[in-house]
Every structure is written in C-alpha cells, then in structure tokens.
C-alpha cells in the first residue's frame, strides 16, 4: 500500500506498461532522459542548503519544461 499512498499524496496515477509487449518501455526511458537533461542536469552545479530551496528550483525547471511546445504538436505538455 506504500505505492498507493505515494500516488495519492502526489495526486498521480501509475499506468503499467503492456505485458509481454515492451513498446512502452522506450517511451518511458526517453521521458526520463528528457527530464534529467532539462531539470537535474541544469541544477547540477548549484548548491542548495535546504530541501525547500532545492524543491523550488526543481519546480521552476519542471514548470518551464511543461510550458515548452511538444515537437510537431500545437500544444504544451
């Protein structure tokens, strides 16, 4: 039930990949790579003294990422 509590706390839904059809895995791995390069890699050289300032910096980068236009799509994430 820990995963259910986690999902409820962050108001997210976990959707499993298709069984025996690994077509979804590449999509997920690519999204992880994009988030890493657009969020965490850009914060790599900064120093944070408390968790609040780190969370604010991550949230700012995630918001900027979510506002970028998707390739060949007229809308944002």
JSON list of C-alpha atoms in Angstrom, two decimals, residues 14-71:
[
{"chain": "A", "resi": 14, "resn": "UNK", "atom": "CA", "xyz": [0.54, 4.90, -12.27]},
{"chain": "A", "resi": 15, "resn": "UNK", "atom": "CA", "xyz": [-0.24, 3.09, -15.50]},
{"chain": "A", "resi": 16, "resn": "UNK", "atom": "CA", "xyz": [1.55, -0.19, -16.09]},
{"chain": "A", "resi": 17, "resn": "UNK", "atom": "CA", "xyz": [3.29, -0.96, -19.34]},
{"chain": "A", "resi": 18, "resn": "UNK", "atom": "CA", "xyz": [1.78, -3.62, -21.57]},
{"chain": "A", "resi": 19, "resn": "UNK", "atom": "CA", "xyz": [2.65, -7.17, -20.58]},
{"chain": "A", "resi": 20, "resn": "UNK", "atom": "CA", "xyz": [4.92, -9.06, -22.99]},
{"chain": "A", "resi": 21, "resn": "UNK", "atom": "CA", "xyz": [4.94, -6.05, -25.35]},
{"chain": "A", "resi": 22, "resn": "UNK", "atom": "CA", "xyz": [7.83, -3.77, -24.39]},
{"chain": "A", "resi": 23, "resn": "UNK", "atom": "CA", "xyz": [6.77, -0.97, -26.73]},
{"chain": "A", "resi": 24, "resn": "UNK", "atom": "CA", "xyz": [6.06, 1.36, -23.81]},
{"chain": "A", "resi": 25, "resn": "UNK", "atom": "CA", "xyz": [9.44, 0.99, -22.12]},
{"chain": "A", "resi": 26, "resn": "UNK", "atom": "CA", "xyz": [11.33, 3.03, -24.71]},
{"chain": "A", "resi": 27, "resn": "UNK", "atom": "CA", "xyz": [8.84, 5.89, -24.39]},
{"chain": "A", "resi": 28, "resn": "UNK", "atom": "CA", "xyz": [9.22, 5.97, -20.62]},
{"chain": "A", "resi": 29, "resn": "UNK", "atom": "CA", "xyz": [13.01, 5.75, -20.76]},
{"chain": "A", "resi": 30, "resn": "UNK", "atom": "CA", "xyz": [13.10, 8.63, -23.24]},
{"chain": "A", "resi": 31, "resn": "UNK", "atom": "CA", "xyz": [10.94, 10.80, -20.98]},
{"chain": "A", "resi": 32, "resn": "UNK", "atom": "CA", "xyz": [13.24, 10.07, -18.04]},
{"chain": "A", "resi": 33, "resn": "UNK", "atom": "CA", "xyz": [16.21, 11.16, -20.17]},
{"chain": "A", "resi": 34, "resn": "UNK", "atom": "CA", "xyz": [14.47, 14.37, -21.21]},
{"chain": "A", "resi": 35, "resn": "UNK", "atom": "CA", "xyz": [13.55, 15.27, -17.64]},
{"chain": "A", "resi": 36, "resn": "UNK", "atom": "CA", "xyz": [17.07, 14.53, -16.46]},
{"chain": "A", "resi": 37, "resn": "UNK", "atom": "CA", "xyz": [18.67, 16.78, -19.07]},
{"chain": "A", "resi": 38, "resn": "UNK", "atom": "CA", "xyz": [16.15, 19.60, -18.72]},
{"chain": "A", "resi": 39, "resn": "UNK", "atom": "CA", "xyz": [15.85, 19.60, -14.93]},
{"chain": "A", "resi": 40, "resn": "UNK", "atom": "CA", "xyz": [18.52, 17.79, -12.96]},
{"chain": "A", "resi": 41, "resn": "UNK", "atom": "CA", "xyz": [21.49, 18.36, -15.26]},
{"chain": "A", "resi": 42, "resn": "UNK", "atom": "CA", "xyz": [20.86, 22.11, -15.23]},
{"chain": "A", "resi": 43, "resn": "UNK", "atom": "CA", "xyz": [20.85, 22.16, -11.42]},
{"chain": "A", "resi": 44, "resn": "UNK", "atom": "CA", "xyz": [23.98, 20.03, -11.13]},
{"chain": "A", "resi": 45, "resn": "UNK", "atom": "CA", "xyz": [26.44, 22.84, -10.33]},
{"chain": "A", "resi": 46, "resn": "UNK", "atom": "CA", "xyz": [24.17, 24.71, -7.94]},
{"chain": "A", "resi": 47, "resn": "UNK", "atom": "CA", "xyz": [24.42, 24.25, -4.20]},
{"chain": "A", "resi": 48, "resn": "UNK", "atom": "CA", "xyz": [21.31, 24.05, -2.05]},
{"chain": "A", "resi": 49, "resn": "UNK", "atom": "CA", "xyz": [21.39, 24.50, 1.70]},
{"chain": "A", "resi": 50, "resn": "UNK", "atom": "CA", "xyz": [17.92, 23.16, 2.43]},
{"chain": "A", "resi": 51, "resn": "UNK", "atom": "CA", "xyz": [15.32, 20.95, 0.83]},
{"chain": "A", "resi": 52, "resn": "UNK", "atom": "CA", "xyz": [12.90, 23.85, 0.33]},
{"chain": "A", "resi": 53, "resn": "UNK", "atom": "CA", "xyz": [15.24, 25.76, -1.98]},
{"chain": "A", "resi": 54, "resn": "UNK", "atom": "CA", "xyz": [16.00, 22.56, -3.90]},
{"chain": "A", "resi": 55, "resn": "UNK", "atom": "CA", "xyz": [12.29, 21.83, -4.33]},
{"chain": "A", "resi": 56, "resn": "UNK", "atom": "CA", "xyz": [11.66, 25.39, -5.55]},
{"chain": "A", "resi": 57, "resn": "UNK", "atom": "CA", "xyz": [14.46, 25.14, -8.12]},
{"chain": "A", "resi": 58, "resn": "UNK", "atom": "CA", "xyz": [13.23, 21.76, -9.37]},
{"chain": "A", "resi": 59, "resn": "UNK", "atom": "CA", "xyz": [9.64, 23.01, -9.55]},
{"chain": "A", "resi": 60, "resn": "UNK", "atom": "CA", "xyz": [10.75, 26.03, -11.57]},
{"chain": "A", "resi": 61, "resn": "UNK", "atom": "CA", "xyz": [12.61, 23.84, -14.09]},
{"chain": "A", "resi": 62, "resn": "UNK", "atom": "CA", "xyz": [9.68, 21.40, -14.33]},
{"chain": "A", "resi": 63, "resn": "UNK", "atom": "CA", "xyz": [7.24, 24.25, -14.97]},
{"chain": "A", "resi": 64, "resn": "UNK", "atom": "CA", "xyz": [9.48, 25.59, -17.73]},
{"chain": "A", "resi": 65, "resn": "UNK", "atom": "CA", "xyz": [9.70, 22.10, -19.21]},
{"chain": "A", "resi": 66, "resn": "UNK", "atom": "CA", "xyz": [5.92, 21.70, -19.12]},
{"chain": "A", "resi": 67, "resn": "UNK", "atom": "CA", "xyz": [5.47, 25.00, -20.97]},
{"chain": "A", "resi": 68, "resn": "UNK", "atom": "CA", "xyz": [7.69, 24.01, -23.90]},
{"chain": "A", "resi": 69, "resn": "UNK", "atom": "CA", "xyz": [5.90, 23.03, -27.07]},
{"chain": "A", "resi": 70, "resn": "UNK", "atom": "CA", "xyz": [5.97, 19.38, -27.99]},
{"chain": "A", "resi": 71, "resn": "UNK", "atom": "CA", "xyz": [7.62, 18.53, -31.29]}
]
